[in-house]
Amino acid sequence: TNKKLPPKNMDCSQKGRPFHLFRLLIQYHEPELCSYLDTKKITPDSYALNWLGSLFACYCSIEVTQAIWDGYLQQADPFFIYFLMLIILVNAKEVILTQESDSKEEVIQFLQNTPSSLNIEDIEDLFSLAQYYCSKTPASFRKDNHHLFGSTLLGIKDDDADLSQALCLAISVSEILQANQLQGEGVRFFVVDCRPAEQYNAGHLATAFHLDSDLMLQNPSEFAQSVKSLLEAQKQSIESGSIAGGEHLCFMGSGREEEDMYMNMVLAHFLQKNKEYVSIASGGFMALQQHLADINVDGPENGYGHWIASTSGSRSSINSVDGESPNGSNDRGMKSLVNKMTVALKTKSVNVREKVISFIENTSTPVDRHVSSSDRVGKPYRGVKPVFSIGDEEEYDTDEIDSSSMSDDDRKEVVNIQTWINKPDVKHHFPCKEVKESGHMFPSHLLVTATHMYCLREIVSRKGLAYIQSRQALNSVVKITSKKKHPELITFKYGNSSASGIEILAIERYLIPNAGDATKAIKQQIMKVLDALES
């Protein structure tokens, strides 16, 4: 039979992949609940291990268990167990969110026992609600994770282990294209293209809304206005029945990891606002181009013929997104959503219209660098290879190492922020935000002493207190870099420098207001340390 039970086929172990996938499903539908559990450091395997492993038999009566098993097998969908688990969580959500003062262990105990309150009369509603949530979930949730149920027909992909690192649910580009052609109640996506303006202008999905992720750092107020415009455009497109409309937000980057770091920050912004139905386009625009090439988009019988557009609204060729379509006369039917939005906004007030059109056309001026050109850029320091340098990061920097040697907050030292700032050996203090590779930003403080640099990460739930996130010796700094576009985003690289070259051991990124002053002060302190070591 194809009707498989999870216990036999799934990796029902602590920190197993099925539980990482379940967390992404919770986040997709119930971001507030997911955020609360994340804050408490409660992972799904801590409470749902036996839910999944026994199909609730560990907690429910025989009568209820039989009813659940009968219904589950009739679904003939192994993934349906995820939606049953989700509904059990959703039903307990109000109680869970009021348990702020409870310890982590008490919340886990409550969650584990939640299924035991199910009665036989509840089963019909349980399945109805599970089917509803199921219908509101992208097909990629299943298609990309079939191997979790022991399928030998689909080879396990190299990135499967990264489910634990996924920022949110990933959607295949083929599903994005197909979904918005369907009529009816299925999942439909409102695609948000977060690439730089020049890439977007060269070619983009014709139905995509442009949100330049650079704005988040360059011009926060304009970014906030852009987000409002995005949500308004999404609302209008749904109401008008547009092919571009959808209540599910799907963010698309370039598909290149270093560039997409800024898109990840935008994604993290929406997730932190507890926005439901947030996803990312798997592989970004590069995957979209490849998919359209693979299905021979230029074929006369193909329905995807007008999916790629430039800002003029004309279709671009797949091989060269700057190219003009030979069938230009047929392109009037599908205009870029950007053009539609620009036209639609002409009916709005002048003030809002100008702001939004400025955002859409990306007329914002570039921000100047704070790190001056007179700063040493990779020059040898007294006859040795560069001990450290201040300069622009390479456009595609693959030197990515997670610097946090103490990733588990439970083991980090908790300190009073003001007490540490006032310590006599602290020479400089810079309020900042620590920026992780996922795009998440954490309010923090950089403290510089005569020999070390400390990062204190604020504890949101305990005002005035912070974790000691990192402690780095100043003489281990081998490089300090900034981005031309984002001069306040500073990257510190730590490692060893020798005659044979530089070995990078850790990387940290910070968003520092007045970064030029901060890097100058840190640079001067590093020089003092190096002078002292040399003498």
mmCIF file of C-alpha atoms in Angstrom, residues 232-516:
data_model
loop_
_atom_site.group_PDB
_atom_site.id
_atom_site.type_symbol
_atom_site.label_atom_id
_atom_site.label_comp_id
_atom_site.label_asym_id
_atom_site.label_seq_id
_atom_site.Cartn_x
_atom_site.Cartn_y
_atom_site.Cartn_z
ATOM 1 C CA GLU A 232 -1.501 48.284 -1.078
ATOM 2 C CA ALA A 233 -0.561 46.915 -4.504
ATOM 3 C CA GLN A 234 -1.091 43.378 -3.235
ATOM 4 C CA LYS A 235 -4.539 44.306 -1.907
ATOM 5 C CA GLN A 236 -5.539 46.016 -5.180
ATOM 6 C CA SER A 237 -4.312 43.132 -7.330
ATOM 7 C CA ILE A 238 -6.366 40.638 -5.306
ATOM 8 C CA GLU A 239 -9.501 42.803 -5.449
ATOM 9 C CA SER A 240 -9.179 43.325 -9.204
ATOM 10 C CA GLY A 241 -8.632 39.632 -9.890
ATOM 11 C CA SER A 242 -5.294 40.413 -11.551
ATOM 12 C CA ILE A 243 -3.047 37.589 -12.727
ATOM 13 C CA ALA A 244 -0.405 39.207 -10.502
ATOM 14 C CA GLY A 245 -2.625 38.987 -7.418
ATOM 15 C CA GLY A 246 -2.153 36.595 -4.529
ATOM 16 C CA GLU A 247 -2.354 36.648 -0.751
ATOM 17 C CA HIS A 248 0.865 34.631 -0.488
ATOM 18 C CA LEU A 249 4.005 36.838 -0.559
ATOM 19 C CA CYS A 250 6.921 35.234 -2.386
ATOM 20 C CA PHE A 251 10.254 37.062 -2.364
ATOM 21 C CA MET A 252 12.613 36.602 -5.313
ATOM 22 C CA GLY A 253 16.324 37.370 -5.259
ATOM 23 C CA SER A 254 19.022 36.899 -7.871
ATOM 24 C CA GLY A 255 19.958 33.374 -6.778
ATOM 25 C CA ARG A 256 23.471 34.531 -5.869
ATOM 26 C CA GLU A 257 24.080 34.133 -2.143
ATOM 27 C CA GLU A 258 26.125 37.275 -1.501
ATOM 28 C CA GLU A 259 23.655 39.566 -3.325
ATOM 29 C CA ASP A 260 20.661 37.939 -1.682
ATOM 30 C CA MET A 261 21.899 38.730 1.823
ATOM 31 C CA TYR A 262 20.043 42.070 1.545
ATOM 32 C CA MET A 263 16.879 40.326 0.381
ATOM 33 C CA ASN A 264 17.194 38.079 3.453
ATOM 34 C CA MET A 265 17.152 41.207 5.621
ATOM 35 C CA VAL A 266 13.899 42.289 3.941
ATOM 36 C CA LEU A 267 12.461 38.806 4.455
ATOM 37 C CA ALA A 268 13.471 38.881 8.109
ATOM 38 C CA HIS A 269 11.728 42.265 8.428
ATOM 39 C CA PHE A 270 8.408 40.793 7.243
ATOM 40 C CA LEU A 271 8.810 37.709 9.436
ATOM 41 C CA GLN A 272 9.545 39.835 12.501
ATOM 42 C CA LYS A 273 6.287 41.714 11.793
ATOM 43 C CA ASN A 274 4.494 38.330 12.036
ATOM 44 C CA LYS A 275 3.328 38.468 8.419
ATOM 45 C CA GLU A 276 1.723 35.173 7.391
ATOM 46 C CA TYR A 277 2.199 33.397 4.039
ATOM 47 C CA VAL A 278 5.796 34.556 3.515
ATOM 48 C CA SER A 279 8.041 32.478 1.258
ATOM 49 C CA ILE A 280 11.133 32.689 -0.929
ATOM 50 C CA ALA A 281 11.540 31.722 -4.590
ATOM 51 C CA SER A 282 13.921 28.771 -4.657
ATOM 52 C CA GLY A 283 17.008 29.596 -6.732
ATOM 53 C CA GLY A 284 15.848 33.167 -7.418
ATOM 54 C CA PHE A 285 15.714 34.803 -10.836
ATOM 55 C CA MET A 286 18.512 32.582 -12.181
ATOM 56 C CA ALA A 287 16.338 29.515 -11.521
ATOM 57 C CA LEU A 288 13.385 31.234 -13.215
ATOM 58 C CA GLN A 289 15.428 31.941 -16.345
ATOM 59 C CA GLN A 290 16.714 28.374 -16.407
ATOM 60 C CA HIS A 291 13.220 26.946 -15.960
ATOM 61 C CA LEU A 292 11.799 29.043 -18.803
ATOM 62 C CA ALA A 293 14.685 27.949 -21.032
ATOM 63 C CA ASP A 294 14.116 24.294 -20.065
ATOM 64 C CA ILE A 295 10.425 24.386 -20.994
ATOM 65 C CA ASN A 296 11.256 26.186 -24.254
ATOM 66 C CA VAL A 297 9.322 29.314 -23.404
ATOM 67 C CA ASP A 298 9.564 30.645 -26.953
ATOM 68 C CA GLY A 299 7.472 27.786 -28.330
ATOM 69 C CA PRO A 300 4.226 29.008 -29.978
ATOM 70 C CA GLU A 301 2.044 26.650 -27.958
ATOM 71 C CA ASN A 302 3.555 27.554 -24.610
ATOM 72 C CA GLY A 303 1.493 29.560 -22.128
ATOM 73 C CA TYR A 304 4.493 31.255 -20.514
ATOM 74 C CA GLY A 305 5.453 33.367 -23.509
ATOM 75 C CA HIS A 306 5.101 36.756 -21.847
ATOM 76 C CA TRP A 307 6.410 36.044 -18.359
ATOM 77 C CA ILE A 308 9.737 37.867 -18.663
ATOM 78 C CA ALA A 309 9.498 41.627 -19.145
ATOM 79 C CA SER A 310 11.677 44.695 -18.985
ATOM 80 C CA THR A 311 10.542 47.933 -17.354
ATOM 81 C CA SER A 312 9.160 49.082 -20.710
ATOM 82 C CA GLY A 313 6.714 46.191 -20.513
ATOM 83 C CA SER A 314 8.206 44.468 -23.544
ATOM 84 C CA ARG A 315 9.109 40.837 -23.389
ATOM 85 C CA SER A 316 12.797 39.980 -23.114
ATOM 86 C CA SER A 317 14.429 36.954 -24.624
ATOM 87 C CA ILE A 318 15.446 34.228 -22.206
ATOM 88 C CA ASN A 319 19.051 34.159 -23.325
ATOM 89 C CA SER A 320 19.506 37.913 -23.135
ATOM 90 C CA VAL A 321 17.170 39.721 -20.788
ATOM 91 C CA ASP A 322 18.066 43.007 -22.446
ATOM 92 C CA GLY A 323 16.835 41.778 -25.846
ATOM 93 C CA GLU A 324 13.661 42.926 -27.568
ATOM 94 C CA SER A 325 10.957 40.483 -28.490
ATOM 95 C CA PRO A 326 10.588 39.830 -32.203
ATOM 96 C CA ASN A 327 6.831 39.671 -31.607
ATOM 97 C CA GLY A 328 6.566 43.077 -30.017
ATOM 98 C CA SER A 329 3.092 43.701 -31.382
ATOM 99 C CA ASN A 330 1.705 40.840 -29.297
ATOM 100 C CA ASP A 331 3.080 42.178 -26.027
ATOM 101 C CA ARG A 332 0.377 44.734 -25.293
ATOM 102 C CA GLY A 333 -1.693 42.182 -23.409
ATOM 103 C CA MET A 334 0.887 41.659 -20.678
ATOM 104 C CA LYS A 335 2.380 44.792 -19.176
ATOM 105 C CA SER A 336 4.820 44.773 -16.347
ATOM 106 C CA LEU A 337 3.082 45.082 -12.990
ATOM 107 C CA VAL A 338 5.364 48.047 -12.319
ATOM 108 C CA ASN A 339 3.768 49.914 -15.229
ATOM 109 C CA LYS A 340 0.292 48.904 -14.081
ATOM 110 C CA MET A 341 1.072 50.193 -10.612
ATOM 111 C CA THR A 342 2.486 53.456 -11.975
ATOM 112 C CA VAL A 343 -0.720 54.016 -13.988
ATOM 113 C CA ALA A 344 -2.947 53.032 -11.068
ATOM 114 C CA LEU A 345 -1.155 55.464 -8.771
ATOM 115 C CA LYS A 346 -2.016 58.411 -11.010
ATOM 116 C CA THR A 347 -5.409 58.411 -9.320
ATOM 117 C CA LYS A 348 -3.800 58.741 -5.885
ATOM 118 C CA SER A 349 -2.821 61.943 -4.096
ATOM 119 C CA VAL A 350 0.167 63.802 -5.567
ATOM 120 C CA ASN A 351 2.300 63.361 -2.442
ATOM 121 C CA VAL A 352 1.902 59.587 -2.178
ATOM 122 C CA ARG A 353 2.066 59.151 -5.950
ATOM 123 C CA GLU A 354 5.405 60.922 -6.262
ATOM 124 C CA LYS A 355 6.916 58.946 -3.415
ATOM 125 C CA VAL A 356 5.767 55.602 -4.760
ATOM 126 C CA ILE A 357 6.676 56.254 -8.393
ATOM 127 C CA SER A 358 10.085 57.450 -7.222
ATOM 128 C CA PHE A 359 10.438 54.154 -5.354
ATOM 129 C CA ILE A 360 9.293 52.054 -8.305
ATOM 130 C CA GLU A 361 11.650 53.748 -10.715
ATOM 131 C CA ASN A 362 14.455 53.637 -8.127
ATOM 132 C CA THR A 363 15.467 57.282 -8.395
ATOM 133 C CA SER A 364 17.015 57.366 -4.925
ATOM 134 C CA THR A 365 20.536 58.773 -4.878
ATOM 135 C CA PRO A 366 23.416 56.521 -3.876
ATOM 136 C CA VAL A 367 24.834 56.990 -0.394
ATOM 137 C CA ASP A 368 28.462 58.031 -0.128
ATOM 138 C CA ARG A 369 30.995 55.857 1.640
ATOM 139 C CA HIS A 370 31.903 56.743 5.191
ATOM 140 C CA VAL A 371 35.272 54.975 5.056
ATOM 141 C CA SER A 372 37.537 57.538 3.427
ATOM 142 C CA SER A 373 39.625 56.734 0.377
ATOM 143 C CA SER A 374 42.713 57.816 2.288
ATOM 144 C CA ASP A 375 42.333 54.829 4.598
ATOM 145 C CA ARG A 376 44.862 52.107 4.013
ATOM 146 C CA VAL A 377 43.479 49.606 1.496
ATOM 147 C CA GLY A 378 45.503 46.444 1.665
ATOM 148 C CA LYS A 379 48.911 48.152 1.921
ATOM 149 C CA PRO A 380 51.626 46.076 3.610
ATOM 150 C CA TYR A 381 52.124 47.030 7.240
ATOM 151 C CA ARG A 382 55.856 47.435 7.844
ATOM 152 C CA GLY A 383 57.040 44.847 5.387
ATOM 153 C CA VAL A 384 54.543 42.078 6.196
ATOM 154 C CA LYS A 385 51.476 40.942 4.245
ATOM 155 C CA PRO A 386 48.385 43.058 5.008
ATOM 156 C CA VAL A 387 47.611 42.550 8.672
ATOM 157 C CA PHE A 388 44.279 44.202 8.128
ATOM 158 C CA SER A 389 42.738 46.458 5.542
ATOM 159 C CA ILE A 390 39.773 48.773 5.224
ATOM 160 C CA GLY A 391 38.090 48.747 1.857
ATOM 161 C CA ASP A 392 35.140 47.642 -0.236
ATOM 162 C CA GLU A 393 33.977 44.057 -0.064
ATOM 163 C CA GLU A 394 34.252 42.001 -3.206
ATOM 164 C CA GLU A 395 30.895 41.794 -4.974
ATOM 165 C CA TYR A 396 30.750 38.024 -4.527
ATOM 166 C CA ASP A 397 32.533 37.259 -1.293
ATOM 167 C CA THR A 398 32.315 33.550 -0.587
ATOM 168 C CA ASP A 399 34.277 33.762 2.670
ATOM 169 C CA GLU A 400 31.281 32.994 4.845
ATOM 170 C CA ILE A 401 31.984 31.623 8.305
ATOM 171 C CA ASP A 402 29.561 31.843 11.194
ATOM 172 C CA SER A 403 31.533 33.727 13.806
ATOM 173 C CA SER A 404 29.364 32.786 16.746
ATOM 174 C CA SER A 405 31.365 30.239 18.680
ATOM 175 C CA MET A 406 28.686 30.358 21.387
ATOM 176 C CA SER A 407 25.528 29.960 19.335
ATOM 177 C CA ASP A 408 23.470 28.653 22.260
ATOM 178 C CA ASP A 409 22.252 31.692 24.213
ATOM 179 C CA ASP A 410 21.659 29.528 27.260
ATOM 180 C CA ARG A 411 25.416 29.165 27.719
ATOM 181 C CA LYS A 412 26.300 32.829 27.189
ATOM 182 C CA GLU A 413 27.174 35.173 30.009
ATOM 183 C CA VAL A 414 24.471 37.733 30.821
ATOM 184 C CA VAL A 415 25.760 41.198 31.742
ATOM 185 C CA ASN A 416 24.415 44.660 32.558
ATOM 186 C CA ILE A 417 24.950 46.842 29.468
ATOM 187 C CA GLN A 418 25.481 50.151 31.303
ATOM 188 C CA THR A 419 27.899 48.587 33.801
ATOM 189 C CA TRP A 420 30.031 47.317 30.928
ATOM 190 C CA ILE A 421 29.905 50.605 29.005
ATOM 191 C CA ASN A 422 31.130 52.402 32.147
ATOM 192 C CA LYS A 423 34.049 50.027 32.728
ATOM 193 C CA PRO A 424 37.318 51.997 32.940
ATOM 194 C CA ASP A 425 39.057 49.832 30.328
ATOM 195 C CA VAL A 426 36.351 50.442 27.674
ATOM 196 C CA LYS A 427 37.749 53.064 25.313
ATOM 197 C CA HIS A 428 34.938 53.166 22.731
ATOM 198 C CA HIS A 429 31.232 52.250 22.655
ATOM 199 C CA PHE A 430 29.230 52.000 19.418
ATOM 200 C CA PRO A 431 25.488 51.143 19.462
ATOM 201 C CA CYS A 432 24.814 48.965 16.423
ATOM 202 C CA LYS A 433 22.893 46.021 15.028
ATOM 203 C CA GLU A 434 24.510 42.623 14.585
ATOM 204 C CA VAL A 435 23.597 41.276 11.125
ATOM 205 C CA LYS A 436 23.436 37.501 10.642
ATOM 206 C CA GLU A 437 23.736 35.731 7.284
ATOM 207 C CA SER A 438 20.003 34.950 7.458
ATOM 208 C CA GLY A 439 19.303 38.698 7.380
ATOM 209 C CA HIS A 440 18.137 38.862 11.001
ATOM 210 C CA MET A 441 19.365 41.956 12.851
ATOM 211 C CA PHE A 442 19.860 42.154 16.611
ATOM 212 C CA PRO A 443 20.248 45.414 18.621
ATOM 213 C CA SER A 444 23.778 45.253 20.005
ATOM 214 C CA HIS A 445 26.722 47.223 21.379
ATOM 215 C CA LEU A 446 30.349 47.106 20.242
ATOM 216 C CA LEU A 447 32.789 47.833 23.074
ATOM 217 C CA VAL A 448 36.486 48.353 22.360
ATOM 218 C CA THR A 449 39.141 47.967 25.040
ATOM 219 C CA ALA A 450 42.915 48.313 24.691
ATOM 220 C CA THR A 451 43.200 44.754 23.378
ATOM 221 C CA HIS A 452 39.747 43.354 22.549
ATOM 222 C CA MET A 453 36.416 44.081 20.876
ATOM 223 C CA TYR A 454 33.219 42.795 22.496
ATOM 224 C CA CYS A 455 29.731 42.456 21.047
ATOM 225 C CA LEU A 456 26.913 42.659 23.590
ATOM 226 C CA ARG A 457 23.555 41.553 22.150
ATOM 227 C CA GLU A 458 20.555 43.086 23.919
ATOM 228 C CA ILE A 459 18.076 40.672 25.514
ATOM 229 C CA VAL A 460 14.672 41.931 24.338
ATOM 230 C CA SER A 461 12.758 40.415 27.245
ATOM 231 C CA ARG A 462 15.200 41.731 29.894
ATOM 232 C CA LYS A 463 15.739 45.465 29.474
ATOM 233 C CA GLY A 464 19.232 46.694 30.221
ATOM 234 C CA LEU A 465 20.788 43.240 30.008
ATOM 235 C CA ALA A 466 22.748 41.611 27.182
ATOM 236 C CA TYR A 467 24.539 38.421 26.190
ATOM 237 C CA ILE A 468 28.260 38.575 25.501
ATOM 238 C CA GLN A 469 27.845 37.513 21.880
ATOM 239 C CA SER A 470 31.527 37.594 20.927
ATOM 240 C CA ARG A 471 34.961 38.544 22.256
ATOM 241 C CA GLN A 472 37.683 39.064 19.662
ATOM 242 C CA ALA A 473 41.317 40.090 20.114
ATOM 243 C CA LEU A 474 42.099 43.244 18.119
ATOM 244 C CA ASN A 475 45.324 41.718 16.796
ATOM 245 C CA SER A 476 43.212 38.953 15.161
ATOM 246 C CA VAL A 477 41.399 41.462 12.890
ATOM 247 C CA VAL A 478 42.725 40.822 9.368
ATOM 248 C CA LYS A 479 40.227 42.841 7.380
ATOM 249 C CA ILE A 480 37.525 45.480 7.855
ATOM 250 C CA THR A 481 35.340 46.081 4.807
ATOM 251 C CA SER A 482 32.299 48.125 3.866
ATOM 252 C CA LYS A 483 29.987 48.105 0.868
ATOM 253 C CA LYS A 484 29.887 51.073 -1.503
ATOM 254 C CA LYS A 485 26.095 50.887 -1.514
ATOM 255 C CA HIS A 486 25.866 50.307 2.241
ATOM 256 C CA PRO A 487 28.716 52.165 3.944
ATOM 257 C CA GLU A 488 27.220 51.583 7.385
ATOM 258 C CA LEU A 489 27.291 47.784 6.993
ATOM 259 C CA ILE A 490 30.759 46.850 8.244
ATOM 260 C CA THR A 491 32.299 43.371 8.011
ATOM 261 C CA PHE A 492 35.061 42.307 10.392
ATOM 262 C CA LYS A 493 37.166 39.295 9.421
ATOM 263 C CA TYR A 494 39.302 37.621 12.063
ATOM 264 C CA GLY A 495 42.109 35.165 11.552
ATOM 265 C CA ASN A 496 45.827 34.562 11.321
ATOM 266 C CA SER A 497 48.236 36.410 9.075
ATOM 267 C CA SER A 498 51.522 34.844 8.038
ATOM 268 C CA ALA A 499 54.017 34.884 5.186
ATOM 269 C CA SER A 500 51.979 32.187 3.416
ATOM 270 C CA GLY A 501 48.764 34.235 3.497
ATOM 271 C CA ILE A 502 45.709 35.012 5.598
ATOM 272 C CA GLU A 503 43.526 32.343 7.207
ATOM 273 C CA ILE A 504 39.985 33.606 7.970
ATOM 274 C CA LEU A 505 38.627 32.033 11.149
ATOM 275 C CA ALA A 506 35.535 34.153 11.845
ATOM 276 C CA ILE A 507 33.361 36.816 10.210
ATOM 277 C CA GLU A 508 31.049 39.317 11.906
ATOM 278 C CA ARG A 509 28.809 41.973 10.332
ATOM 279 C CA TYR A 510 27.413 45.055 12.011
ATOM 280 C CA LEU A 511 25.163 47.911 10.942
ATOM 281 C CA ILE A 512 26.855 50.881 12.639
ATOM 282 C CA PRO A 513 25.526 54.466 12.494
ATOM 283 C CA ASN A 514 28.397 56.824 11.590
ATOM 284 C CA ALA A 515 30.449 53.801 10.653
ATOM 285 C CA GLY A 516 33.351 55.961 9.471
#
